[in-house]
């Protein structure tokens, strides 16, 4: 799927703004054909945004079940003889869409785009009514998983991940147009050959058979550096300017679909020419060892929740630069494509993760209170879950395969991984990822409950990603003991001969809480000491090729005795003010980790 774009042949119309909105706790919307006319008893709701925190109403915040969005849109009158496509960048976690009274598309999965050709359902120059049912319910057959429990007080959504289940239309909605003959996809794979670069491209088109494809590659100044004919081929770029961490240099690949000598469709794909490879314990970008510094992040902003916001996008990257981070993980779901585009341009390195978080009922017994479920079983995460998970991996890779910033796929965060069932569940999912993208390493994030020697899934990974909380969840307030235990486990992992990225280490810190006495959890001093201890350990283990602190900023979670107004492991507060740890990290990372 190609992103909506304005080009010489394409035009977009943005549908963000205020939509009509109604809760449907009883699930009455479908039988009541709410799409057949204006939504009754509607309030207005901002798009893009999570709806949860916008109303001053717990019923909205804690709603379980469908909600409905609706708006009218004028179809531009010069879109005659064109294809009209309705495109959603995301609807969390599933959606069904009507144009007028016609159901046009459904999509499962809250963080990847979907679209539908609505040409036959609209008339240029006329108004069309768009209605969307968005459902936030998580079950054992969704990614991420959850369970809806019926209680005397109403439906309650349980889940095993540590962030609030924000929902709604989180990203932009578009109408766009193409000519009937149009490009549908492009894949680029880049390489280096001495001072030269190579760009393998493969395009797909639909809507006509007698077309040819032409591609033109231009540098950042707009000067043509290579061109090709045909739906696939290889371009060579003499004396290439490589894309590299900290140097987000991009070429522009214009794809042109040509019929009868005329360009009927044109699409621009930005291209960063770089290579990625694992070699023993090293992670190589452009054949040079790369050390990840940065964070696990969240899409989490006051008021708008997981809604995308460009001001926060730019501000967060400013803070990343200030603190000396060269990378982050899109924990724990695919982020807005605007984030990926910006990372490409900024030369930031990404670990790109699916929404498979919380596939671990063991965590239920530990950190988040007893839940009493088995992770993998016919009644819980099962074959159907695995199929949804495989689709989530395919959709992530299909969406993000052309981003030079993405160097590693993470197919799950902290799943159960110490059982035979987990091994059987995950083995084919690694194949799915490698088939979808043979060019990037693949891994998953290992949890502390599956320490070295017990994990049965890491054998399939190219890179070991470890989340560890020595000095926080274990050895709390005893950093000396934590240091010994942590180094021991890390050395055992190093024996695997693979690169290790510490994808989480962190300590909850209440901003403004201080202590003169060392080993006082929750204080700003403890967070600094905790990070220092971790860094001493990492610096003694050669196989460690990266450190990503949990978390960039404080974020919202469900309520519970482990959380004080959310998760407070941020190095920045939720409104992006620095804690003492931000300055400590800045000193380390600007020195070159
Ligand atoms: C983890 C999870 C992350 C949590 C974090 C914590 O291991 O991956 O989602 O927020 O721990 O703070 O407990």
PDB file of N, CA, C and O in Angstrom, residues 67-125:
ATOM      1  N   UNK A  67     -17.315   2.468  19.411  1.00  0.00           N
ATOM      2  CA  UNK A  67     -17.729   3.870  19.356  1.00  0.00           C
ATOM      3  C   UNK A  67     -17.931   4.181  17.874  1.00  0.00           C
ATOM      4  O   UNK A  67     -17.431   3.458  17.006  1.00  0.00           O
ATOM      5  N   UNK A  68     -18.670   5.243  17.607  1.00  0.00           N
ATOM      6  CA  UNK A  68     -18.954   5.593  16.213  1.00  0.00           C
ATOM      7  C   UNK A  68     -18.463   7.000  15.927  1.00  0.00           C
ATOM      8  O   UNK A  68     -18.691   7.919  16.727  1.00  0.00           O
ATOM      9  N   UNK A  69     -17.809   7.137  14.765  1.00  0.00           N
ATOM     10  CA  UNK A  69     -17.378   8.446  14.266  1.00  0.00           C
ATOM     11  C   UNK A  69     -18.120   8.693  12.944  1.00  0.00           C
ATOM     12  O   UNK A  69     -18.316   7.756  12.172  1.00  0.00           O
ATOM     13  N   UNK A  70     -18.441   9.947  12.703  1.00  0.00           N
ATOM     14  CA  UNK A  70     -19.117  10.247  11.435  1.00  0.00           C
ATOM     15  C   UNK A  70     -18.812  11.674  10.976  1.00  0.00           C
ATOM     16  O   UNK A  70     -18.691  12.583  11.810  1.00  0.00           O
ATOM     17  N   UNK A  71     -18.676  11.821   9.682  1.00  0.00           N
ATOM     18  CA  UNK A  71     -18.604  13.173   9.113  1.00  0.00           C
ATOM     19  C   UNK A  71     -19.028  13.142   7.657  1.00  0.00           C
ATOM     20  O   UNK A  71     -18.987  12.111   6.992  1.00  0.00           O
ATOM     21  N   UNK A  72     -19.422  14.308   7.167  1.00  0.00           N
ATOM     22  CA  UNK A  72     -19.710  14.471   5.744  1.00  0.00           C
ATOM     23  C   UNK A  72     -18.477  15.038   5.066  1.00  0.00           C
ATOM     24  O   UNK A  72     -17.706  15.777   5.692  1.00  0.00           O
ATOM     25  N   UNK A  73     -18.326  14.722   3.809  1.00  0.00           N
ATOM     26  CA  UNK A  73     -17.216  15.283   3.060  1.00  0.00           C
ATOM     27  C   UNK A  73     -17.686  15.556   1.630  1.00  0.00           C
ATOM     28  O   UNK A  73     -18.424  14.760   1.051  1.00  0.00           O
ATOM     29  N   UNK A  74     -17.256  16.701   1.129  1.00  0.00           N
ATOM     30  CA  UNK A  74     -17.538  17.003  -0.280  1.00  0.00           C
ATOM     31  C   UNK A  74     -16.489  16.315  -1.143  1.00  0.00           C
ATOM     32  O   UNK A  74     -15.293  16.471  -0.912  1.00  0.00           O
ATOM     33  N   UNK A  75     -16.939  15.592  -2.120  1.00  0.00           N
ATOM     34  CA  UNK A  75     -16.003  14.965  -3.058  1.00  0.00           C
ATOM     35  C   UNK A  75     -15.664  16.012  -4.120  1.00  0.00           C
ATOM     36  O   UNK A  75     -16.571  16.541  -4.768  1.00  0.00           O
ATOM     37  N   UNK A  76     -14.365  16.352  -4.258  1.00  0.00           N
ATOM     38  CA  UNK A  76     -14.023  17.426  -5.208  1.00  0.00           C
ATOM     39  C   UNK A  76     -14.617  17.158  -6.591  1.00  0.00           C
ATOM     40  O   UNK A  76     -14.578  16.035  -7.086  1.00  0.00           O
ATOM     41  N   UNK A  77     -15.130  18.222  -7.180  1.00  0.00           N
ATOM     42  CA  UNK A  77     -15.902  17.950  -8.399  1.00  0.00           C
ATOM     43  C   UNK A  77     -15.003  17.618  -9.575  1.00  0.00           C
ATOM     44  O   UNK A  77     -15.442  17.006 -10.532  1.00  0.00           O
ATOM     45  N   UNK A  78     -13.700  17.967  -9.489  1.00  0.00           N
ATOM     46  CA  UNK A  78     -12.833  17.589 -10.618  1.00  0.00           C
ATOM     47  C   UNK A  78     -12.207  16.195 -10.419  1.00  0.00           C
ATOM     48  O   UNK A  78     -11.256  15.843 -11.094  1.00  0.00           O
ATOM     49  N   UNK A  79     -12.771  15.426  -9.498  1.00  0.00           N
ATOM     50  CA  UNK A  79     -12.282  14.052  -9.341  1.00  0.00           C
ATOM     51  C   UNK A  79     -13.056  13.076 -10.235  1.00  0.00           C
ATOM     52  O   UNK A  79     -13.040  11.868 -10.035  1.00  0.00           O
ATOM     53  N   UNK A  80     -13.732  13.611 -11.218  1.00  0.00           N
ATOM     54  CA  UNK A  80     -14.422  12.789 -12.217  1.00  0.00           C
ATOM     55  C   UNK A  80     -13.410  11.938 -12.975  1.00  0.00           C
ATOM     56  O   UNK A  80     -12.288  12.372 -13.170  1.00  0.00           O
ATOM     57  N   UNK A  81     -13.791  10.770 -13.369  1.00  0.00           N
ATOM     58  CA  UNK A  81     -12.921   9.870 -14.139  1.00  0.00           C
ATOM     59  C   UNK A  81     -11.663   9.481 -13.375  1.00  0.00           C
ATOM     60  O   UNK A  81     -10.647   9.134 -13.970  1.00  0.00           O
ATOM     61  N   UNK A  82     -11.696   9.634 -12.070  1.00  0.00           N
ATOM     62  CA  UNK A  82     -10.534   9.270 -11.248  1.00  0.00           C
ATOM     63  C   UNK A  82     -10.954   8.176 -10.282  1.00  0.00           C
ATOM     64  O   UNK A  82     -12.135   7.964 -10.034  1.00  0.00           O
ATOM     65  N   UNK A  83      -9.961   7.528  -9.706  1.00  0.00           N
ATOM     66  CA  UNK A  83     -10.238   6.610  -8.581  1.00  0.00           C
ATOM     67  C   UNK A  83     -10.270   7.429  -7.304  1.00  0.00           C
ATOM     68  O   UNK A  83      -9.355   8.208  -7.046  1.00  0.00           O
ATOM     69  N   UNK A  84     -11.252   7.201  -6.465  1.00  0.00           N
ATOM     70  CA  UNK A  84     -11.297   7.885  -5.172  1.00  0.00           C
ATOM     71  C   UNK A  84     -11.094   6.848  -4.082  1.00  0.00           C
ATOM     72  O   UNK A  84     -11.799   5.825  -4.049  1.00  0.00           O
ATOM     73  N   UNK A  85     -10.121   7.107  -3.225  1.00  0.00           N
ATOM     74  CA  UNK A  85      -9.736   6.132  -2.200  1.00  0.00           C
ATOM     75  C   UNK A  85      -9.877   6.773  -0.818  1.00  0.00           C
ATOM     76  O   UNK A  85      -9.490   7.935  -0.616  1.00  0.00           O
ATOM     77  N   UNK A  86     -10.440   6.025   0.097  1.00  0.00           N
ATOM     78  CA  UNK A  86     -10.561   6.462   1.491  1.00  0.00           C
ATOM     79  C   UNK A  86      -9.499   5.714   2.297  1.00  0.00           C
ATOM     80  O   UNK A  86      -9.448   4.477   2.265  1.00  0.00           O
ATOM     81  N   UNK A  87      -8.648   6.468   3.000  1.00  0.00           N
ATOM     82  CA  UNK A  87      -7.464   5.881   3.633  1.00  0.00           C
ATOM     83  C   UNK A  87      -7.416   6.264   5.117  1.00  0.00           C
ATOM     84  O   UNK A  87      -7.498   7.449   5.458  1.00  0.00           O
ATOM     85  N   UNK A  88      -7.281   5.276   5.969  1.00  0.00           N
ATOM     86  CA  UNK A  88      -7.135   5.485   7.413  1.00  0.00           C
ATOM     87  C   UNK A  88      -5.715   5.098   7.803  1.00  0.00           C
ATOM     88  O   UNK A  88      -5.300   3.961   7.568  1.00  0.00           O
ATOM     89  N   UNK A  89      -4.999   6.017   8.432  1.00  0.00           N
ATOM     90  CA  UNK A  89      -3.634   5.667   8.866  1.00  0.00           C
ATOM     91  C   UNK A  89      -3.673   4.704  10.045  1.00  0.00           C
ATOM     92  O   UNK A  89      -2.735   3.922  10.228  1.00  0.00           O
ATOM     93  N   UNK A  90      -4.747   4.752  10.825  1.00  0.00           N
ATOM     94  CA  UNK A  90      -4.921   3.800  11.931  1.00  0.00           C
ATOM     95  C   UNK A  90      -6.304   3.966  12.534  1.00  0.00           C
ATOM     96  O   UNK A  90      -6.854   5.074  12.547  1.00  0.00           O
ATOM     97  N   UNK A  91      -6.863   2.866  13.014  1.00  0.00           N
ATOM     98  CA  UNK A  91      -8.092   2.901  13.816  1.00  0.00           C
ATOM     99  C   UNK A  91      -7.908   1.828  14.874  1.00  0.00           C
ATOM    100  O   UNK A  91      -7.730   0.647  14.563  1.00  0.00           O
ATOM    101  N   UNK A  92      -7.913   2.227  16.135  1.00  0.00           N
ATOM    102  CA  UNK A  92      -7.498   1.334  17.218  1.00  0.00           C
ATOM    103  C   UNK A  92      -8.712   0.807  17.989  1.00  0.00           C
ATOM    104  O   UNK A  92      -9.436   1.599  18.565  1.00  0.00           O
ATOM    105  N   UNK A  93      -8.917  -0.541  17.997  1.00  0.00           N
ATOM    106  CA  UNK A  93      -8.082  -1.603  17.472  1.00  0.00           C
ATOM    107  C   UNK A  93      -8.671  -2.241  16.205  1.00  0.00           C
ATOM    108  O   UNK A  93      -7.987  -2.991  15.533  1.00  0.00           O
ATOM    109  N   UNK A  94      -9.949  -2.010  15.931  1.00  0.00           N
ATOM    110  CA  UNK A  94     -10.507  -2.514  14.670  1.00  0.00           C
ATOM    111  C   UNK A  94     -11.610  -1.572  14.241  1.00  0.00           C
ATOM    112  O   UNK A  94     -12.178  -0.834  15.060  1.00  0.00           O
ATOM    113  N   UNK A  95     -11.893  -1.617  12.931  1.00  0.00           N
ATOM    114  CA  UNK A  95     -12.888  -0.672  12.426  1.00  0.00           C
ATOM    115  C   UNK A  95     -13.680  -1.271  11.288  1.00  0.00           C
ATOM    116  O   UNK A  95     -13.197  -2.166  10.574  1.00  0.00           O
ATOM    117  N   UNK A  96     -14.901  -0.768  11.150  1.00  0.00           N
ATOM    118  CA  UNK A  96     -15.714  -1.026   9.966  1.00  0.00           C
ATOM    119  C   UNK A  96     -16.209   0.327   9.467  1.00  0.00           C
ATOM    120  O   UNK A  96     -16.539   1.205  10.275  1.00  0.00           O
ATOM    121  N   UNK A  97     -16.210   0.474   8.147  1.00  0.00           N
ATOM    122  CA  UNK A  97     -16.486   1.781   7.562  1.00  0.00           C
ATOM    123  C   UNK A  97     -17.657   1.685   6.591  1.00  0.00           C
ATOM    124  O   UNK A  97     -17.749   0.719   5.807  1.00  0.00           O
ATOM    125  N   UNK A  98     -18.543   2.683   6.642  1.00  0.00           N
ATOM    126  CA  UNK A  98     -19.637   2.814   5.687  1.00  0.00           C
ATOM    127  C   UNK A  98     -19.487   4.131   4.941  1.00  0.00           C
ATOM    128  O   UNK A  98     -19.129   5.156   5.543  1.00  0.00           O
ATOM    129  N   UNK A  99     -19.767   4.087   3.650  1.00  0.00           N
ATOM    130  CA  UNK A  99     -19.933   5.320   2.879  1.00  0.00           C
ATOM    131  C   UNK A  99     -21.398   5.360   2.497  1.00  0.00           C
ATOM    132  O   UNK A  99     -21.892   4.437   1.839  1.00  0.00           O
ATOM    133  N   UNK A 100     -22.089   6.397   2.961  1.00  0.00           N
ATOM    134  CA  UNK A 100     -23.549   6.351   2.863  1.00  0.00           C
ATOM    135  C   UNK A 100     -24.022   5.146   3.646  1.00  0.00           C
ATOM    136  O   UNK A 100     -23.625   4.951   4.805  1.00  0.00           O
ATOM    137  N   UNK A 101     -24.822   4.300   3.026  1.00  0.00           N
ATOM    138  CA  UNK A 101     -25.313   3.120   3.746  1.00  0.00           C
ATOM    139  C   UNK A 101     -24.562   1.849   3.325  1.00  0.00           C
ATOM    140  O   UNK A 101     -24.952   0.745   3.701  1.00  0.00           O
ATOM    141  N   UNK A 102     -23.497   2.012   2.546  1.00  0.00           N
ATOM    142  CA  UNK A 102     -22.771   0.840   2.055  1.00  0.00           C
ATOM    143  C   UNK A 102     -21.547   0.554   2.917  1.00  0.00           C
ATOM    144  O   UNK A 102     -20.692   1.436   3.106  1.00  0.00           O
ATOM    145  N   UNK A 103     -21.479  -0.663   3.438  1.00  0.00           N
ATOM    146  CA  UNK A 103     -20.282  -1.058   4.183  1.00  0.00           C
ATOM    147  C   UNK A 103     -19.162  -1.278   3.181  1.00  0.00           C
ATOM    148  O   UNK A 103     -19.330  -2.015   2.208  1.00  0.00           O
ATOM    149  N   UNK A 104     -18.012  -0.608   3.389  1.00  0.00           N
ATOM    150  CA  UNK A 104     -16.969  -0.656   2.366  1.00  0.00           C
ATOM    151  C   UNK A 104     -15.696  -1.374   2.817  1.00  0.00           C
ATOM    152  O   UNK A 104     -14.970  -1.923   1.979  1.00  0.00           O
ATOM    153  N   UNK A 105     -15.384  -1.387   4.098  1.00  0.00           N
ATOM    154  CA  UNK A 105     -14.137  -2.053   4.510  1.00  0.00           C
ATOM    155  C   UNK A 105     -14.141  -2.287   6.018  1.00  0.00           C
ATOM    156  O   UNK A 105     -14.789  -1.546   6.768  1.00  0.00           O
ATOM    157  N   UNK A 106     -13.422  -3.347   6.436  1.00  0.00           N
ATOM    158  CA  UNK A 106     -13.154  -3.597   7.853  1.00  0.00           C
ATOM    159  C   UNK A 106     -11.658  -3.857   7.998  1.00  0.00           C
ATOM    160  O   UNK A 106     -11.014  -4.332   7.059  1.00  0.00           O
ATOM    161  N   UNK A 107     -11.148  -3.537   9.162  1.00  0.00           N
ATOM    162  CA  UNK A 107      -9.715  -3.799   9.392  1.00  0.00           C
ATOM    163  C   UNK A 107      -9.466  -4.164  10.842  1.00  0.00           C
ATOM    164  O   UNK A 107     -10.034  -3.555  11.747  1.00  0.00           O
ATOM    165  N   UNK A 108      -8.604  -5.135  11.034  1.00  0.00           N
ATOM    166  CA  UNK A 108      -8.223  -5.612  12.363  1.00  0.00           C
ATOM    167  C   UNK A 108      -6.800  -5.147  12.657  1.00  0.00           C
ATOM    168  O   UNK A 108      -5.921  -5.269  11.802  1.00  0.00           O
ATOM    169  N   UNK A 109      -6.567  -4.613  13.841  1.00  0.00           N
ATOM    170  CA  UNK A 109      -5.211  -4.179  14.207  1.00  0.00           C
ATOM    171  C   UNK A 109      -5.182  -2.667  14.285  1.00  0.00           C
ATOM    172  O   UNK A 109      -5.537  -1.973  13.323  1.00  0.00           O
ATOM    173  N   UNK A 110      -4.743  -2.149  15.426  1.00  0.00           N
ATOM    174  CA  UNK A 110      -4.941  -0.740  15.716  1.00  0.00           C
ATOM    175  C   UNK A 110      -3.878   0.220  15.233  1.00  0.00           C
ATOM    176  O   UNK A 110      -4.022   1.428  15.428  1.00  0.00           O
ATOM    177  N   UNK A 111      -2.806  -0.259  14.632  1.00  0.00           N
ATOM    178  CA  UNK A 111      -1.685   0.639  14.384  1.00  0.00           C
ATOM    179  C   UNK A 111      -1.136   0.563  12.959  1.00  0.00           C
ATOM    180  O   UNK A 111      -0.039   1.034  12.700  1.00  0.00           O
ATOM    181  N   UNK A 112      -1.891  -0.049  12.061  1.00  0.00           N
ATOM    182  CA  UNK A 112      -1.442  -0.094  10.664  1.00  0.00           C
ATOM    183  C   UNK A 112      -2.570   0.416   9.772  1.00  0.00           C
ATOM    184  O   UNK A 112      -3.750   0.347  10.142  1.00  0.00           O
ATOM    185  N   UNK A 113      -2.207   0.948   8.594  1.00  0.00           N
ATOM    186  CA  UNK A 113      -3.202   1.614   7.754  1.00  0.00           C
ATOM    187  C   UNK A 113      -4.071   0.643   6.966  1.00  0.00           C
ATOM    188  O   UNK A 113      -3.721  -0.523   6.794  1.00  0.00           O
ATOM    189  N   UNK A 114      -5.188   1.166   6.487  1.00  0.00           N
ATOM    190  CA  UNK A 114      -6.032   0.406   5.555  1.00  0.00           C
ATOM    191  C   UNK A 114      -6.765   1.406   4.683  1.00  0.00           C
ATOM    192  O   UNK A 114      -6.898   2.590   5.039  1.00  0.00           O
ATOM    193  N   UNK A 115      -7.205   0.935   3.541  1.00  0.00           N
ATOM    194  CA  UNK A 115      -7.882   1.837   2.616  1.00  0.00           C
ATOM    195  C   UNK A 115      -8.842   1.072   1.733  1.00  0.00           C
ATOM    196  O   UNK A 115      -8.805  -0.171   1.689  1.00  0.00           O
ATOM    197  N   UNK A 116      -9.690   1.818   1.036  1.00  0.00           N
ATOM    198  CA  UNK A 116     -10.681   1.182   0.177  1.00  0.00           C
ATOM    199  C   UNK A 116     -11.022   2.138  -0.963  1.00  0.00           C
ATOM    200  O   UNK A 116     -11.103   3.355  -0.774  1.00  0.00           O
ATOM    201  N   UNK A 117     -11.189   1.558  -2.126  1.00  0.00           N
ATOM    202  CA  UNK A 117     -11.599   2.314  -3.312  1.00  0.00           C
ATOM    203  C   UNK A 117     -13.104   2.573  -3.210  1.00  0.00           C
ATOM    204  O   UNK A 117     -13.897   1.630  -3.192  1.00  0.00           O
ATOM    205  N   UNK A 118     -13.471   3.850  -3.103  1.00  0.00           N
ATOM    206  CA  UNK A 118     -14.900   4.154  -2.933  1.00  0.00           C
ATOM    207  C   UNK A 118     -15.480   4.859  -4.165  1.00  0.00           C
ATOM    208  O   UNK A 118     -16.548   5.476  -4.090  1.00  0.00           O
ATOM    209  N   UNK A 119     -14.770   4.756  -5.270  1.00  0.00           N
ATOM    210  CA  UNK A 119     -15.209   5.459  -6.493  1.00  0.00           C
ATOM    211  C   UNK A 119     -16.683   5.196  -6.810  1.00  0.00           C
ATOM    212  O   UNK A 119     -17.423   6.115  -7.164  1.00  0.00           O
ATOM    213  N   UNK A 120     -17.092   3.941  -6.663  1.00  0.00           N
ATOM    214  CA  UNK A 120     -18.468   3.584  -7.048  1.00  0.00           C
ATOM    215  C   UNK A 120     -19.509   4.044  -6.036  1.00  0.00           C
ATOM    216  O   UNK A 120     -20.709   3.893  -6.275  1.00  0.00           O
ATOM    217  N   UNK A 121     -19.058   4.558  -4.898  1.00  0.00           N
ATOM    218  CA  UNK A 121     -20.020   4.915  -3.853  1.00  0.00           C
ATOM    219  C   UNK A 121     -20.148   6.424  -3.647  1.00  0.00           C
ATOM    220  O   UNK A 121     -20.862   6.854  -2.745  1.00  0.00           O
ATOM    221  N   UNK A 122     -19.400   7.196  -4.427  1.00  0.00           N
ATOM    222  CA  UNK A 122     -19.457   8.650  -4.262  1.00  0.00           C
ATOM    223  C   UNK A 122     -19.607   9.321  -5.631  1.00  0.00           C
ATOM    224  O   UNK A 122     -19.314   8.710  -6.665  1.00  0.00           O
ATOM    225  N   UNK A 123     -20.024  10.588  -5.606  1.00  0.00           N
ATOM    226  CA  UNK A 123     -20.188  11.341  -6.855  1.00  0.00           C
ATOM    227  C   UNK A 123     -19.408  12.644  -6.736  1.00  0.00           C
ATOM    228  O   UNK A 123     -19.659  13.430  -5.805  1.00  0.00           O
ATOM    229  N   UNK A 124     -18.476  12.874  -7.647  1.00  0.00           N
ATOM    230  CA  UNK A 124     -17.735  14.135  -7.599  1.00  0.00           C
ATOM    231  C   UNK A 124     -18.696  15.319  -7.617  1.00  0.00           C
ATOM    232  O   UNK A 124     -19.683  15.325  -8.365  1.00  0.00           O
ATOM    233  N   UNK A 125     -18.395  16.303  -6.762  1.00  0.00           N
ATOM    234  CA  UNK A 125     -19.271  17.470  -6.666  1.00  0.00           C
ATOM    235  C   UNK A 125     -20.412  17.274  -5.675  1.00  0.00           C
ATOM    236  O   UNK A 125     -21.163  18.207  -5.400  1.00  0.00           O
TER     237      UNK A 125
END
